[in-house]
Short mmCIF file of C-alpha atoms in Angstrom, two decimals:
data_model
loop_
_atom_site.label_atom_id
_atom_site.label_comp_id
_atom_site.label_asym_id
_atom_site.label_seq_id
_atom_site.Cartn_x
_atom_site.Cartn_y
_atom_site.Cartn_z
CA MET F 1 0.08 -0.04 0.07
CA GLU F 2 1.12 2.70 -1.45
CA LYS F 3 1.95 6.32 1.14
CA ILE F 4 1.03 9.89 0.06
CA LEU F 5 1.92 12.96 2.10
CA ILE F 6 -1.32 15.70 1.55
CA ILE F 7 0.43 19.31 2.06
CA ASP F 8 -2.96 21.79 1.90
CA ASP F 9 -3.66 24.70 4.51
CA ASN F 10 -7.26 24.07 3.91
CA GLU F 11 -8.07 21.03 6.64
CA SER F 12 -11.58 20.50 4.94
CA LEU F 13 -9.39 19.61 1.44
CA ARG F 14 -7.76 17.55 3.74
CA TYR F 15 -10.08 15.00 5.11
CA THR F 16 -11.41 14.68 2.00
CA LEU F 17 -8.52 13.35 0.27
CA GLU F 18 -7.11 11.32 2.29
CA ASN F 19 -11.02 9.77 2.77
CA VAL F 20 -10.61 9.63 -1.03
CA LEU F 21 -6.73 8.24 -1.40
CA GLU F 22 -8.05 5.46 1.12
CA GLU F 23 -11.54 4.20 -0.56
CA ASN F 24 -8.96 3.45 -3.28
CA GLY F 25 -5.99 1.33 -1.44
CA PHE F 26 -3.90 4.35 -0.65
CA PHE F 27 -2.06 4.87 2.75
CA PRO F 28 -2.10 9.00 3.32
CA SER F 29 -1.44 11.00 5.60
CA SER F 30 -1.91 15.17 6.11
CA VAL F 31 -0.27 18.69 7.14
CA GLU F 32 -0.87 22.10 6.91
CA ASP F 33 2.26 23.48 6.13
CA GLY F 34 5.73 22.92 4.14
CA TYR F 35 7.63 22.89 7.54
CA LYS F 36 6.09 19.89 9.08
CA ALA F 37 5.78 18.62 5.18
CA ILE F 38 9.82 18.72 5.67
CA GLU F 39 10.21 16.88 8.61
CA GLU F 40 7.70 14.34 7.65
CA ILE F 41 9.36 13.60 4.27
CA LYS F 42 12.96 13.59 6.82
CA THR F 43 11.52 10.75 9.65
CA LEU F 44 8.93 8.73 7.18
CA LYS F 45 9.48 7.15 3.92
CA TYR F 46 6.67 8.25 1.02
CA ASP F 47 5.77 7.27 -2.25
CA LEU F 48 4.12 10.29 -3.51
CA VAL F 49 3.40 13.93 -2.26
CA ILE F 50 0.45 15.96 -3.06
CA CYS F 51 1.26 19.93 -2.35
CA ASP F 52 -1.26 22.72 -3.06
CA MET F 53 0.68 25.79 -5.06
CA LYS F 54 -0.28 28.81 -2.65
CA MET F 55 -0.14 28.12 1.27
CA PRO F 56 0.96 30.88 4.08
CA LYS F 57 4.89 30.13 5.35
CA MET F 58 5.88 28.86 2.21
CA ASP F 59 4.97 27.94 -1.21
CA GLY F 60 4.62 24.89 -3.36
CA MET F 61 7.13 25.60 -5.34
CA LYS F 62 9.73 26.03 -1.84
CA ILE F 63 7.83 23.19 -0.93
CA LEU F 64 9.11 21.09 -4.26
CA ALA F 65 12.57 21.83 -3.74
CA GLU F 66 13.15 21.18 0.00
CA ILE F 67 11.79 18.27 -0.64
CA LYS F 68 13.13 16.78 -3.20
CA LYS F 69 16.47 18.29 -1.96
CA ILE F 70 15.48 14.88 0.31
CA ASP F 71 14.07 12.40 -1.81
CA PRO F 72 15.17 13.56 -5.50
CA ASP F 73 13.10 10.56 -6.91
CA ILE F 74 9.57 11.06 -4.88
CA PRO F 75 6.90 11.96 -7.15
CA PHE F 76 5.47 15.71 -6.86
CA ILE F 77 1.73 16.85 -8.30
CA ILE F 78 0.89 20.60 -7.47
CA LEU F 79 -2.82 20.96 -6.88
CA THR F 80 -3.62 24.53 -8.71
CA ALA F 81 -6.53 27.42 -9.60
CA PHE F 82 -6.86 26.68 -13.07
CA GLY F 83 -5.58 30.88 -13.45
CA ASP F 84 -1.67 29.31 -12.47
CA ILE F 85 -1.26 26.82 -14.71
CA LYS F 86 2.07 29.43 -15.26
CA ASN F 87 2.99 28.46 -12.10
CA ALA F 88 1.91 24.37 -12.45
CA VAL F 89 3.68 24.10 -15.47
CA GLU F 90 7.10 26.57 -13.79
CA ALA F 91 6.90 23.22 -11.55
CA MET F 92 7.14 20.84 -13.62
CA LYS F 93 10.34 22.06 -15.02
CA GLN F 94 11.59 22.36 -11.29
CA GLY F 95 10.78 18.67 -10.87
CA ALA F 96 6.80 18.11 -10.23
CA SER F 97 5.03 14.42 -11.93
CA ASP F 98 1.97 16.37 -12.47
CA TYR F 99 -0.50 19.15 -11.93
CA LEU F 100 -4.17 18.97 -11.03
CA THR F 101 -6.83 21.23 -12.06
CA LYS F 102 -9.15 23.18 -8.71
CA PRO F 103 -11.85 21.74 -9.06
CA PHE F 104 -10.95 17.87 -10.59
CA ASP F 105 -12.64 15.38 -10.06
CA ASN F 106 -11.88 12.62 -7.97
CA ASP F 107 -11.23 10.13 -10.87
CA SER F 108 -8.71 12.43 -12.56
CA MET F 109 -7.03 12.54 -9.56
CA ILE F 110 -6.35 8.73 -8.91
CA ILE F 111 -5.52 7.78 -12.85
CA THR F 112 -2.99 10.83 -11.94
CA ILE F 113 -1.44 9.57 -8.81
CA ARG F 114 -1.17 5.93 -10.69
CA LYS F 115 0.39 7.64 -13.24
CA ALA F 116 2.78 9.18 -11.40
CA LEU F 117 3.62 6.34 -8.77
CA GLU F 118 3.82 3.78 -12.24
CA LEU F 119 6.39 6.18 -13.71
CA ARG F 120 8.75 5.72 -10.72
CA TYR F 121 8.31 2.24 -10.98
CA LEU F 122 9.31 2.41 -14.72
CA ASN F 123 12.04 4.03 -14.24
CA LYS F 124 13.70 1.94 -11.20
CA GLU F 125 13.07 -0.93 -13.59
CA LEU F 126 14.88 0.52 -17.25
CA GLU F 127 17.40 0.79 -15.12
CA ILE F 128 18.04 -2.73 -13.51
CA LEU F 129 17.47 -3.80 -17.46
CA ARG F 130 20.45 -0.68 -18.55
CA LYS F 131 22.31 -3.24 -15.85
CA LYS F 132 21.75 -6.06 -17.67
CA GLY F 133 23.86 -7.61 -21.10
CA ASP F 134 24.06 -6.29 -24.32
CA ASP F 135 21.95 -8.70 -26.36
CA SER F 136 21.13 -8.27 -29.83
CA TYR F 137 17.72 -7.67 -30.74
CA LYS F 138 15.93 -8.07 -33.59
CA GLY F 139 12.03 -7.30 -34.28
CA GLU F 140 9.83 -5.42 -36.44
CA GLY F 141 11.75 -3.68 -39.05
CA ILE F 142 14.22 -2.41 -36.61
CA ILE F 143 17.38 -4.33 -35.60
CA GLY F 144 20.29 -3.54 -33.40
CA LYS F 145 23.31 -4.90 -31.31
CA SER F 146 24.34 -1.55 -30.45
CA PRO F 147 23.76 0.07 -26.43
CA GLN F 148 21.77 3.12 -28.26
CA MET F 149 19.38 0.81 -29.81
CA LYS F 150 19.74 -1.81 -26.27
CA GLU F 151 19.02 1.69 -24.28
CA VAL F 152 15.57 2.29 -27.26
CA PHE F 153 14.42 -1.42 -27.23
CA ASP F 154 14.74 -0.97 -22.82
CA GLN F 155 12.55 1.64 -23.02
CA VAL F 156 10.35 0.11 -25.37
CA LYS F 157 9.10 -3.23 -22.65
CA ILE F 158 9.21 -0.61 -20.18
CA VAL F 159 6.75 1.41 -20.84
CA ALA F 160 4.63 -0.71 -23.75
CA PRO F 161 2.03 -2.58 -21.36
CA THR F 162 1.05 0.95 -19.38
CA ASN F 163 -0.94 3.91 -20.32
CA LEU F 164 2.07 6.28 -20.03
CA THR F 165 1.67 9.68 -23.25
CA VAL F 166 5.44 8.13 -24.97
CA LEU F 167 7.24 10.92 -26.62
CA ILE F 168 9.55 9.83 -29.64
CA GLN F 169 12.34 12.13 -30.97
CA GLY F 170 14.67 10.96 -33.74
CA GLU F 171 15.66 12.22 -37.36
CA SER F 172 13.89 12.22 -40.02
CA GLY F 173 13.76 7.96 -40.69
CA THR F 174 14.92 6.26 -38.50
CA GLY F 175 12.12 4.47 -37.27
CA LYS F 176 9.69 7.12 -34.96
CA GLU F 177 6.49 5.17 -36.73
CA VAL F 178 8.15 1.79 -36.39
CA ILE F 179 8.85 2.67 -32.71
CA ALA F 180 5.13 3.36 -32.20
CA ASN F 181 4.23 0.60 -33.43
CA MET F 182 5.99 -1.92 -31.43
CA ILE F 183 4.67 -0.24 -28.32
CA HIS F 184 1.05 -0.99 -28.93
CA ARG F 185 1.53 -3.94 -30.47
CA ALA F 186 3.79 -4.94 -27.16
CA SER F 187 0.78 -3.14 -25.10
CA GLU F 188 -2.76 -4.80 -23.84
CA ARG F 189 -4.26 -2.78 -27.06
CA ALA F 190 -2.64 -4.47 -29.67
CA ASN F 191 -5.78 -6.13 -30.99
CA LYS F 192 -7.27 -2.64 -31.01
CA PRO F 193 -6.58 -0.19 -33.63
CA PHE F 194 -3.45 2.05 -34.01
CA ILE F 195 -3.95 4.83 -35.80
CA ALA F 196 -1.43 7.00 -37.09
CA VAL F 197 -0.80 10.64 -38.46
CA ASP F 198 1.05 12.50 -39.98
CA CYS F 199 0.18 16.10 -38.46
CA GLY F 200 2.76 17.56 -40.85
CA ALA F 201 0.95 16.28 -43.86
CA ILE F 202 -2.41 17.86 -43.24
CA PRO F 203 -3.47 21.82 -43.81
CA GLU F 204 -4.45 23.22 -40.75
CA SER F 205 -7.85 24.10 -42.14
CA LEU F 206 -8.53 19.89 -42.22
CA ILE F 207 -6.16 19.31 -39.20
CA GLU F 208 -9.45 19.62 -36.00
CA SER F 209 -12.02 17.40 -38.60
CA GLU F 210 -9.51 15.39 -39.14
CA LEU F 211 -8.77 14.71 -35.33
CA PHE F 212 -11.64 15.09 -33.96
CA GLY F 213 -14.35 14.20 -36.62
CA HIS F 214 -16.75 16.31 -37.56
CA GLU F 215 -20.61 16.80 -37.69
CA LYS F 216 -23.14 17.17 -41.11
CA GLY F 217 -23.69 20.66 -42.24
CA ALA F 218 -20.17 22.07 -39.53
CA PHE F 219 -19.00 23.53 -42.65
CA THR F 220 -19.30 24.36 -45.70
CA ASP F 221 -17.86 20.71 -47.20
CA ALA F 222 -19.54 18.70 -44.41
CA LYS F 223 -21.87 16.49 -46.42
CA SER F 224 -21.79 13.86 -44.38
CA GLN F 225 -20.88 12.65 -40.32
CA ARG F 226 -17.21 12.35 -39.66
CA GLU F 227 -15.74 9.54 -37.10
CA GLY F 228 -12.10 12.17 -36.48
CA LYS F 229 -8.82 9.97 -36.28
CA PHE F 230 -9.24 9.77 -32.33
CA GLU F 231 -12.37 8.22 -32.08
CA GLN F 232 -11.18 5.71 -34.77
CA ALA F 233 -8.38 4.49 -32.49
CA ASN F 234 -10.62 4.17 -29.92
CA GLY F 235 -10.08 1.29 -27.32
CA GLY F 236 -6.69 1.33 -28.92
CA THR F 237 -3.67 3.52 -29.51
CA ILE F 238 -3.30 7.00 -31.60
CA PHE F 239 0.29 7.86 -32.83
CA LEU F 240 0.81 11.91 -33.50
CA ASP F 241 4.11 11.88 -35.61
CA GLU F 242 5.45 15.28 -36.09
CA ILE F 243 3.14 17.05 -33.59
CA THR F 244 5.57 20.70 -33.39
CA ASN F 245 3.28 21.78 -37.18
CA LEU F 246 0.46 21.58 -34.63
CA SER F 247 -0.83 25.58 -34.90
CA ASP F 248 -1.52 27.31 -30.67
CA ALA F 249 -5.31 27.20 -31.24
CA ASN F 250 -4.93 23.13 -32.15
CA GLN F 251 -2.24 22.37 -29.25
CA ILE F 252 -4.89 23.90 -27.28
CA LYS F 253 -7.38 21.65 -28.52
CA LEU F 254 -5.37 18.81 -28.00
CA LEU F 255 -4.39 19.28 -24.52
CA ARG F 256 -8.23 19.74 -23.28
CA ALA F 257 -8.91 16.00 -25.92
CA ILE F 258 -6.26 15.18 -23.22
CA GLN F 259 -6.91 16.74 -19.95
CA GLU F 260 -11.07 16.08 -20.08
CA ARG F 261 -10.59 12.31 -22.14
CA LYS F 262 -12.75 13.60 -24.42
CA ILE F 263 -13.93 14.88 -27.50
CA THR F 264 -16.39 16.99 -29.08
CA ARG F 265 -16.73 16.64 -33.16
CA ILE F 266 -16.91 19.72 -35.31
CA GLY F 267 -20.50 21.46 -35.36
CA GLY F 268 -21.47 19.22 -32.43
CA LYS F 269 -22.68 18.75 -29.29
CA LYS F 270 -22.30 16.14 -27.37
CA ALA F 271 -18.50 15.29 -25.45
CA LEU F 272 -17.65 11.49 -26.76
CA LEU F 273 -15.75 9.28 -23.78
CA LEU F 274 -12.19 8.57 -25.25
CA ASP F 275 -10.21 5.45 -24.04
CA VAL F 276 -7.03 6.08 -26.37
CA ARG F 277 -3.12 5.80 -25.79
CA ILE F 278 -1.65 9.01 -27.29
CA LEU F 279 1.98 8.33 -28.65
CA THR F 280 2.87 11.11 -30.14
CA ALA F 281 7.27 12.15 -32.29
CA THR F 282 9.01 14.22 -33.47
CA ASN F 283 12.18 15.24 -35.56
CA ILE F 284 13.52 17.58 -33.30
CA ARG F 285 13.88 18.18 -29.72
CA LEU F 286 10.41 19.42 -28.40
CA ALA F 287 11.88 20.48 -25.36
CA ASP F 288 13.30 23.20 -27.67
CA ALA F 289 10.48 24.51 -29.45
CA VAL F 290 8.10 25.21 -25.86
CA ASN F 291 11.70 27.21 -24.55
CA CYS F 292 11.36 29.16 -28.38
CA SER F 293 7.39 29.56 -27.64
CA LYS F 294 7.06 27.65 -30.61
CA PHE F 295 4.70 24.46 -28.68
CA ARG F 296 2.76 25.06 -24.92
CA ALA F 297 4.69 24.26 -21.90
CA ASP F 298 1.67 22.84 -20.03
CA LEU F 299 1.28 20.46 -23.63
CA TYR F 300 4.87 19.29 -23.61
CA TYR F 301 4.02 17.87 -20.37
CA ARG F 302 1.26 15.84 -21.09
CA LEU F 303 2.45 14.69 -23.74
CA ASN F 304 6.34 13.38 -22.81
CA GLU F 305 5.56 11.07 -19.93
CA PHE F 306 8.02 9.06 -21.08
CA HIS F 307 9.73 9.79 -23.82
CA ILE F 308 12.22 7.62 -25.75
CA ASP F 309 15.11 9.45 -28.23
CA ILE F 310 16.35 7.29 -31.17
CA PRO F 311 20.03 7.46 -32.14
CA PRO F 312 20.92 9.02 -35.67
CA LEU F 313 22.35 5.78 -37.79
CA ARG F 314 25.38 7.88 -38.02
CA ASN F 315 25.67 7.54 -34.14
CA ARG F 316 25.52 3.55 -34.17
CA THR F 317 27.15 2.03 -37.51
CA GLY F 318 28.25 -0.93 -35.54
CA ASP F 319 24.77 -1.75 -36.13
CA LEU F 320 25.94 -1.27 -40.01
CA GLU F 321 26.39 -4.55 -40.63
CA TYR F 322 23.30 -6.14 -39.28
CA LEU F 323 20.91 -3.23 -40.98
CA VAL F 324 22.68 -4.28 -43.98
CA GLU F 325 21.61 -8.41 -43.76
CA HIS F 326 17.94 -8.04 -43.38
CA PHE F 327 17.59 -5.20 -45.98
CA ILE F 328 19.53 -7.18 -48.91
CA LYS F 329 16.81 -10.14 -46.96
CA ASP F 330 14.12 -7.39 -47.93
CA ALA F 331 15.10 -6.71 -51.16
CA ASN F 332 15.62 -10.53 -51.98
CA GLU F 333 12.11 -10.98 -51.26
CA GLU F 334 10.98 -7.65 -53.32
CA PHE F 335 12.59 -8.91 -56.36
CA TYR F 336 13.41 -12.46 -56.46
CA LYS F 337 17.00 -12.24 -55.99
CA SER F 338 19.39 -14.50 -54.25
CA VAL F 339 22.36 -12.03 -53.80
CA SER F 340 24.29 -13.46 -50.38
CA SER F 341 25.90 -9.99 -48.89
CA VAL F 342 28.42 -6.89 -50.05
CA SER F 343 31.84 -6.98 -51.04
CA ASP F 344 34.09 -6.04 -49.10
CA GLU F 345 34.80 -2.87 -50.71
CA VAL F 346 31.14 -1.90 -50.56
CA MET F 347 31.03 -2.54 -46.94
CA LYS F 348 34.35 -0.10 -46.55
CA LYS F 349 31.89 2.99 -48.58
CA ILE F 350 28.86 1.91 -46.63
CA ASN F 351 30.46 2.34 -43.44
CA ARG F 352 32.22 5.17 -44.33
CA HIS F 353 28.94 7.31 -45.28
CA SER F 354 27.65 9.40 -42.87
CA TRP F 355 23.43 8.34 -43.29
CA PRO F 356 22.21 11.46 -43.21
CA GLY F 357 18.59 10.18 -44.70
CA ASN F 358 18.91 7.65 -41.53
CA VAL F 359 18.02 4.17 -41.74
CA ARG F 360 15.14 4.90 -44.25
CA GLU F 361 18.85 5.78 -46.72
CA LEU F 362 20.52 2.55 -45.71
CA ARG F 363 17.19 0.36 -46.77
CA ASN F 364 16.52 2.38 -50.17
CA THR F 365 20.35 2.15 -51.14
CA ILE F 366 20.57 -1.11 -50.24
CA ARG F 367 17.29 -2.21 -52.65
CA ARG F 368 18.35 -0.29 -55.28
CA ALA F 369 21.96 -2.68 -54.65
CA VAL F 370 20.32 -5.46 -55.10
CA LEU F 371 18.34 -4.33 -57.51
CA LEU F 372 21.07 -3.38 -59.92
CA THR F 373 23.21 -6.86 -59.05
CA SER F 374 23.31 -9.60 -61.45
CA GLY F 375 25.38 -11.94 -59.17
CA ASN F 376 24.95 -13.58 -55.70
CA ILE F 377 26.76 -10.77 -53.76
CA VAL F 378 26.14 -6.68 -53.82
CA GLU F 379 29.74 -5.69 -56.06
CA LYS F 380 28.73 -2.03 -56.71
CA ILE F 381 26.62 0.80 -55.43
CA ASN F 382 25.52 4.22 -55.32
CA ILE F 383 25.74 6.31 -51.63
CA THR F 384 24.18 9.85 -52.49
CA ASP F 385 26.30 12.41 -50.96
CA ASP F 386 24.52 15.50 -51.68
CA VAL F 387 22.49 15.62 -48.38
CA THR F 388 24.90 17.06 -45.35
CA PRO F 389 24.47 15.60 -41.63
CA LYS F 390 24.11 18.08 -39.13
CA ASN F 391 26.56 18.30 -36.94
CA SER F 392 23.71 17.38 -33.43
CA ASP F 393 21.31 14.42 -33.35
CA ILE F 394 17.68 15.68 -32.73
CA GLY F 395 18.83 18.76 -31.48
CA SER F 396 18.05 20.19 -34.05
CA GLU F 397 16.03 20.05 -37.69
CA ASN F 398 16.34 17.56 -39.89
CA GLU F 399 15.21 18.81 -43.19
CA PHE F 400 16.00 15.51 -44.70
CA ASN F 401 13.54 15.16 -47.78
CA LYS F 402 11.77 11.46 -46.88
CA THR F 403 11.02 11.01 -50.48
CA SER F 404 14.13 11.39 -52.03
CA PHE F 405 15.74 7.73 -51.52
CA GLU F 406 12.44 6.70 -52.45
CA THR F 407 12.44 8.79 -55.95
CA LEU F 408 16.07 7.81 -56.88
CA THR F 409 15.41 4.18 -56.61
CA LYS F 410 12.25 4.44 -58.76
CA LYS F 411 14.51 6.35 -60.66
CA ALA F 412 17.58 3.59 -60.79
CA GLU F 413 15.32 1.09 -61.44
CA LYS F 414 13.84 3.00 -64.42
CA ASP F 415 17.09 3.65 -65.78
CA ALA F 416 18.51 -0.28 -65.44
CA ILE F 417 15.51 -1.72 -67.30
CA LEU F 418 15.71 0.34 -69.81
CA SER F 419 19.43 -0.11 -70.30
CA ALA F 420 18.21 -3.88 -70.61
CA LEU F 421 15.82 -3.49 -73.08
CA ASP F 422 18.13 -1.23 -74.92
CA GLU F 423 20.49 -4.64 -74.54
CA SER F 424 18.51 -6.80 -75.63
CA GLY F 425 17.58 -4.99 -78.45
CA GLY F 426 13.54 -4.81 -77.14
CA ASN F 427 13.43 -8.61 -76.33
CA LYS F 428 11.75 -8.52 -72.66
CA SER F 429 12.39 -12.73 -71.87
CA ARG F 430 15.87 -11.18 -72.70
CA ALA F 431 16.18 -8.03 -70.52
CA ALA F 432 14.34 -9.59 -67.26
CA LYS F 433 17.86 -12.68 -68.06
CA MET F 434 19.89 -10.08 -68.10
CA LEU F 435 18.36 -8.27 -65.16
CA ASN F 436 17.99 -11.78 -62.84
CA MET F 437 14.35 -11.22 -62.87
CA ASN F 438 11.89 -13.02 -63.74
CA GLU F 439 9.08 -11.91 -66.44
CA ARG F 440 6.10 -11.56 -64.12
CA THR F 441 8.30 -9.68 -62.04
CA PHE F 442 10.38 -7.61 -64.66
CA TYR F 443 6.25 -7.13 -66.62
CA ARG F 444 5.37 -5.90 -63.37
CA LYS F 445 8.17 -2.93 -62.75
CA LEU F 446 7.34 -2.16 -66.85
CA LYS F 447 3.60 -1.37 -65.37
CA SER F 448 4.32 0.49 -61.74
CA LEU F 449 7.52 2.67 -63.73
CA GLY F 450 5.11 3.71 -66.87
CA ILE F 451 7.36 1.85 -69.42
CA SER F 452 5.48 0.60 -72.16
#
């Protein structure tokens, strides 16, 4: 039974909170000021603190600082008035776990408490995993044996069974959506929907309708009622990619949906209760966007209950060999090839490249090389050097074009096929054999690439 310390100068509120906590299986104690709270923490072991922001003698910020000196890891929840949210957010910057806005309902308080306690437990479990051996991992399209990727896999393993919101940060091409999918598949929601939304691909005028839905006639083009992505994900997981693309107005709507656990369609009057786990991703450090006033701090702390940073490929070169092997296998299946490996010279070239497009760039490069290889070993590889990586990882925004390597791959396929057709005098059967490709695949490629 977890012990919880309540700090509030309002005797009636202390009494009410104690009763609610006891009914929900906790062991509460309460004091009326910060000085008594500090003595309690020094004397007894508590699992969590609930503290009012504004009190005489010592305010919540000062109490937070003093208690964190005694027990740096103790979860600390701030109680604040609606108009004082800015100070509550500042308290979270200083180490508070979360905040509750008065008046709050008992269910919201219990959920917030359990999440804070769960996160403390997860951090302890993660520390245990960090001390274990460095085993390789392969699954869901992500491969790695490097310490950096083991850390990512350990975090996925720890956080997946929970309902915590997870912020996934990493440069373009590092596999953020794959990690989000791994979390969903390893959770109790695995048999429910996984809905991915690219916030950067939806026009500002449509994003609210896309996320929350609309009623018929809500606006000019609303010809019929439409469910939003949150409704579609109900019971499951919603993944909001490139979250920094949301406008301030839509950030507020998202924050409200998270806090109230319900949404209202555009033009609707009925609030719809939601049971959705939220995963988000960005290719920059979201904290930097908050510091530059480009993203709301209160929403940031709601989304960042747990975060996973995916390292760029250039920082985990030890995984290159495993990735190359995996992508050769995939390309063999796609192109009906039997390539076994790359030559030593090609592998040296792969190791020298900085891979600004990360895993996505490597995958498309290997895919293209396998397509153009007629034997069992890749002897030549075309690595594009026209994109220079930033000299930092997630700290700087990566403007790498997500589609550039897909475009290059299609161009390489088309060039190879046209060259084979030219050499064979237009004989498609011979051209297919020259490319070590069966005729069915060859004709499918002709059609998809628009070659008559």
